[in-house]
PDB file of C-alpha atoms in Angstrom:
ATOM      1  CA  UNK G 824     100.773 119.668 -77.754  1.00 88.00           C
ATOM      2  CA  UNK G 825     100.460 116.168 -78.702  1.00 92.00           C
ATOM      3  CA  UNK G 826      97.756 115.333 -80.781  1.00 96.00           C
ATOM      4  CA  UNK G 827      97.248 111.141 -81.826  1.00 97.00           C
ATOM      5  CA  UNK G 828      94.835 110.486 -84.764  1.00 98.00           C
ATOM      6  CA  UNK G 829      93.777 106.830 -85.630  1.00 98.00           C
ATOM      7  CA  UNK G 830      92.401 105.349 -88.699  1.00 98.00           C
ATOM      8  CA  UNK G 831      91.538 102.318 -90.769  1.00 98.00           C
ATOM      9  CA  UNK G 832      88.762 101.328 -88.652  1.00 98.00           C
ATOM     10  CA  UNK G 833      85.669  99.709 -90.798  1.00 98.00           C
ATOM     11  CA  UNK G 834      83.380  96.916 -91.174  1.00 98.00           C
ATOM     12  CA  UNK G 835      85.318  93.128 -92.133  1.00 98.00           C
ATOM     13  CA  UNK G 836      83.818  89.674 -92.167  1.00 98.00           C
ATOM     14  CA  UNK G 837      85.057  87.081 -89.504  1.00 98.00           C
ATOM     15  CA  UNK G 838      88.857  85.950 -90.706  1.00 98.00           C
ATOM     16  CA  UNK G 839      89.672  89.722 -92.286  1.00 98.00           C
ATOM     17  CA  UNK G 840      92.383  91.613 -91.759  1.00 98.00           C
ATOM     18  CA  UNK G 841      92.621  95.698 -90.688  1.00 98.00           C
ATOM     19  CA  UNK G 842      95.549  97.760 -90.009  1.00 98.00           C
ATOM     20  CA  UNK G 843      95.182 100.767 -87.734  1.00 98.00           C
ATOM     21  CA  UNK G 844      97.184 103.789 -88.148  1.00 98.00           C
ATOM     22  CA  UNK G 845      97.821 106.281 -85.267  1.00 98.00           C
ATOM     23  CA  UNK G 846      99.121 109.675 -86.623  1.00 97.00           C
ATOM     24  CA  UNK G 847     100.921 111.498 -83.851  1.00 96.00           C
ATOM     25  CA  UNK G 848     101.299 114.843 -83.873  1.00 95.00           C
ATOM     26  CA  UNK G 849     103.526 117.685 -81.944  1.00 93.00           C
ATOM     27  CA  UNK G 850     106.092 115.806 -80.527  1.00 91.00           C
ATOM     28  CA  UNK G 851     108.768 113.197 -81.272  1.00 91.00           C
ATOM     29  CA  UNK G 852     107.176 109.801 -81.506  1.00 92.00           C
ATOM     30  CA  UNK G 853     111.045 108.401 -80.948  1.00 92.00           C
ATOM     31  CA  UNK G 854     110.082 109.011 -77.056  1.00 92.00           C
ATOM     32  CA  UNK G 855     106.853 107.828 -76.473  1.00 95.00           C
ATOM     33  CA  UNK G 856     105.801 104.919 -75.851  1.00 96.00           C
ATOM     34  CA  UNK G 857     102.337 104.049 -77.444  1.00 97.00           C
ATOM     35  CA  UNK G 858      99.325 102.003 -76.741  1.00 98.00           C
ATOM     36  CA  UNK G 859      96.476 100.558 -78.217  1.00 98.00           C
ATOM     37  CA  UNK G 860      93.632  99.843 -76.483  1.00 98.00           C
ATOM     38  CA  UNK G 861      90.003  99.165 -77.272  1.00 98.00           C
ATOM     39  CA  UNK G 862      86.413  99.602 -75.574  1.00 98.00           C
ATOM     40  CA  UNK G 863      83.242  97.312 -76.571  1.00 97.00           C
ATOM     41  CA  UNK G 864      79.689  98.608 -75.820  1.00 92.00           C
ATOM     42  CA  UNK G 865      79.243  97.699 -72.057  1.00 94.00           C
ATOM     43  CA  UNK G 866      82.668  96.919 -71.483  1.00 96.00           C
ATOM     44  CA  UNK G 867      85.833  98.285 -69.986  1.00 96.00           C
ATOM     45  CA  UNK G 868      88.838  99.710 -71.948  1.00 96.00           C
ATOM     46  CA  UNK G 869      91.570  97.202 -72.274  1.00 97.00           C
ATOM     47  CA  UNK G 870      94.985  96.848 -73.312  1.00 98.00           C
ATOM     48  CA  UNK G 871      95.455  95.146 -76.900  1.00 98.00           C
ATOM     49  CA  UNK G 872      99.032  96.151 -77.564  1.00 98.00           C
ATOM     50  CA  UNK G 873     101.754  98.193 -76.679  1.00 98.00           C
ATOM     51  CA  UNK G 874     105.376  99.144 -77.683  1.00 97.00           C
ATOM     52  CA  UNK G 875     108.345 100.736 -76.006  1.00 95.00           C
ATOM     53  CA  UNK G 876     110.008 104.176 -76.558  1.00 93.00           C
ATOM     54  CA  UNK G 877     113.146 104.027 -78.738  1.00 88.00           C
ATOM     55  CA  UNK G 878     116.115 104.232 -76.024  1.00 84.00           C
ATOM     56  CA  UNK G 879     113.927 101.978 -73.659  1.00 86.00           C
ATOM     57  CA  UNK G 880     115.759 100.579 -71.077  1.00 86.00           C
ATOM     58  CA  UNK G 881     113.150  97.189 -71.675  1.00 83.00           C
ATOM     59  CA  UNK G 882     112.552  97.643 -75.026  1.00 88.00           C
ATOM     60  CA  UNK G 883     109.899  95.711 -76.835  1.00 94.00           C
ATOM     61  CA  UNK G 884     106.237  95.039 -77.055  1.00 97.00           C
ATOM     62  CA  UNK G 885     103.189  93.685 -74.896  1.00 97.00           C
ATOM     63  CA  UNK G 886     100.016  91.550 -76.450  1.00 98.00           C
ATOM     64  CA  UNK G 887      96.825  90.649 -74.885  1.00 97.00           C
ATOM     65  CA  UNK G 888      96.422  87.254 -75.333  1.00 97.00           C
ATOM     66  CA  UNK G 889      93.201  87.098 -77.106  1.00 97.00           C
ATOM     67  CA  UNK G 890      95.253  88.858 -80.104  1.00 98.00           C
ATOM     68  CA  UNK G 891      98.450  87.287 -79.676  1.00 98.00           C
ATOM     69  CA  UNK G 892      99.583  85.775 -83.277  1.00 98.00           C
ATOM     70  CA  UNK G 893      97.135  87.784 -85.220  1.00 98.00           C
ATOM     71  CA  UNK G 894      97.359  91.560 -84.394  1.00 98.00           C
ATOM     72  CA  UNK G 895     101.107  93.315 -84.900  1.00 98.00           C
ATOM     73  CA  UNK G 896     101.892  96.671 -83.362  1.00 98.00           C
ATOM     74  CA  UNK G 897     104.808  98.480 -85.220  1.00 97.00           C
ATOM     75  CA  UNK G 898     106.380 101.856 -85.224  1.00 95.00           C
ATOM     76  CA  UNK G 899     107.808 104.001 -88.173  1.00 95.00           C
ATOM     77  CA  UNK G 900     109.918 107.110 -86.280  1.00 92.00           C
ATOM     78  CA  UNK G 901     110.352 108.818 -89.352  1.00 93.00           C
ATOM     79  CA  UNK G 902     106.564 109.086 -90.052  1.00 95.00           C
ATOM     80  CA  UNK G 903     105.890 109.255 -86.617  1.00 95.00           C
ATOM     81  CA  UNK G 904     103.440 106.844 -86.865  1.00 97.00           C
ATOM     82  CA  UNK G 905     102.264 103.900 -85.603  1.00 97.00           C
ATOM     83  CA  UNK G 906     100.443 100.940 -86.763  1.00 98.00           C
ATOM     84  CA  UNK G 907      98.659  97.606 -85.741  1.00 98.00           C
ATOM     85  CA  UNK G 908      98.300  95.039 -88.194  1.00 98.00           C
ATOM     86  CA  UNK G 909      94.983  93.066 -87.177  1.00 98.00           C
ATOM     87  CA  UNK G 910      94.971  89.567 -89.320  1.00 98.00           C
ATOM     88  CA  UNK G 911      91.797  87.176 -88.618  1.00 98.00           C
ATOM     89  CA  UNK G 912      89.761  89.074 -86.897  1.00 98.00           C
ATOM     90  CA  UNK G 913      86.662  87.627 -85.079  1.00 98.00           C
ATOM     91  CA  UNK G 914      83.623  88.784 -83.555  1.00 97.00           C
ATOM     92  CA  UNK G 915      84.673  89.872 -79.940  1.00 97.00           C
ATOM     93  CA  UNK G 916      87.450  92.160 -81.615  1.00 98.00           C
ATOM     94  CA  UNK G 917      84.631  94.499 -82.174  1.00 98.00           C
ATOM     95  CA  UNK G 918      85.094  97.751 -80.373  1.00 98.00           C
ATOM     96  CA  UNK G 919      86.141 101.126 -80.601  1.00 98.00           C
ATOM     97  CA  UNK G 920      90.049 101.485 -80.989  1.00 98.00           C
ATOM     98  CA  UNK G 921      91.998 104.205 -79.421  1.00 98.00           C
ATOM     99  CA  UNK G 922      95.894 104.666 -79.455  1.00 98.00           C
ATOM    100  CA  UNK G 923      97.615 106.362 -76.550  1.00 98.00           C
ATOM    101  CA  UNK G 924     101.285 107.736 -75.993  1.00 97.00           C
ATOM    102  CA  UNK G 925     103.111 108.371 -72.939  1.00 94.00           C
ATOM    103  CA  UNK G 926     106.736 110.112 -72.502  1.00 92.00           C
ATOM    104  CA  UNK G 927     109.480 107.535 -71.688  1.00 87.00           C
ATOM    105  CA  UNK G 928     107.686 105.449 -69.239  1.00 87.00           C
ATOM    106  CA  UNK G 929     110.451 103.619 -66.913  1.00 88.00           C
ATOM    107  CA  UNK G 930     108.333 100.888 -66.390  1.00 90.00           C
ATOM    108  CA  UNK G 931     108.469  97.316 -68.475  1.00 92.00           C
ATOM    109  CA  UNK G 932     105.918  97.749 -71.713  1.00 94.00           C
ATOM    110  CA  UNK G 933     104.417  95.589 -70.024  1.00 95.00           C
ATOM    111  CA  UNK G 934     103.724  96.957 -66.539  1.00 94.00           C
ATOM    112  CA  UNK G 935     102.864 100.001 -68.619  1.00 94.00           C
ATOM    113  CA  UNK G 936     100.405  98.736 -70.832  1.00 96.00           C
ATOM    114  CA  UNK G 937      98.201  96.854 -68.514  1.00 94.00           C
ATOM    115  CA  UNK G 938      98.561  99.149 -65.311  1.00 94.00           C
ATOM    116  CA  UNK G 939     100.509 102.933 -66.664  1.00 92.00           C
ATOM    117  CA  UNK G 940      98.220 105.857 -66.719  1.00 93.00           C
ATOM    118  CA  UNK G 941      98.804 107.421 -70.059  1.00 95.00           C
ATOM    119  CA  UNK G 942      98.808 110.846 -70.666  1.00 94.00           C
ATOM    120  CA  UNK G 943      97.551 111.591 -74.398  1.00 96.00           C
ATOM    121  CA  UNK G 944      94.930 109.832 -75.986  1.00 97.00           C
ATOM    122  CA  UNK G 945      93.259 109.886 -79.605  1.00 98.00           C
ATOM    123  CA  UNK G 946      89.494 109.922 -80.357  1.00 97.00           C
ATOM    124  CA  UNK G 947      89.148 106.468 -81.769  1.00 98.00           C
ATOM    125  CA  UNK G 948      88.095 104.333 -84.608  1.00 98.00           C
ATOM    126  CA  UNK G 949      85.114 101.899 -85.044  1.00 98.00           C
ATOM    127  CA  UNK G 950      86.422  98.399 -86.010  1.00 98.00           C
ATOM    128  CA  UNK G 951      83.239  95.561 -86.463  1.00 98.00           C
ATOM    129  CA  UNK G 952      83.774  92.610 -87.207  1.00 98.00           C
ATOM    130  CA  UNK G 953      80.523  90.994 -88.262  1.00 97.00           C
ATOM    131  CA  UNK G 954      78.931  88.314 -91.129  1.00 95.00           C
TER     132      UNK G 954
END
């Protein structure tokens, strides 16, 4: 059963920097492909980053553009974990975080981030950003 577990959410000052950590759980993280995404009050869930299953046909990673040059999503195999470095953060970054894997999607990172239906999710950390 795959379980995903984020952390390092908290409470930062405009121009701050956060790194999430997703924990996964029960399964090799080598063939997942994993997601984060994030949800402000009143707002849909949207794709913030994404990056490819090792052995990906289109490997690589996908960025919103509102984060583009200050967040960094990274993977470390060994500790099956995952990471995104979030570097001068502002207001509207505020929202709840959640990481998401899917099995060796075929699609682009891409296509996958912004449109795949993925499978296992994690219950999500708090990030505000706020003076």
């Amino acid at each position: 059963q795959v379980q995903l577990v984020e952390s390092g959410g908290g409470l930062v000052q405009p121009g701050e920097s956060l790194r999430l950590t997703c924990a996964v759980a029960g399964v090799l993280l080598d063939d997942y492909a994993i997601g984060w995404f994030r949800q402000a009050p009143g707002k849909e869930r949207e794709a913030v980053a994404c990056i490819s299953h090792a052995g990906s046909r289109n490997p690589g990673t996908y960025y919103e553009d509102s984060v583009k040059g200050r967040f960094t999503i990274s993977r470390d195999n060994a500790k099956n974990t995952v990471y995104m470095q979030m570097n001068n953060l502002k207001a509207e970054d505020t929202a709840v975080y959640y990481c998401a894997a899917d099995l060796a999607p075929p699609t682009t990172i891409e296509a996958m981030c912004i449109f795949g239906k993925w499978v296992h999710w994690g219950q999500g950390t708090q990030v505000t950003v706020s003076s």
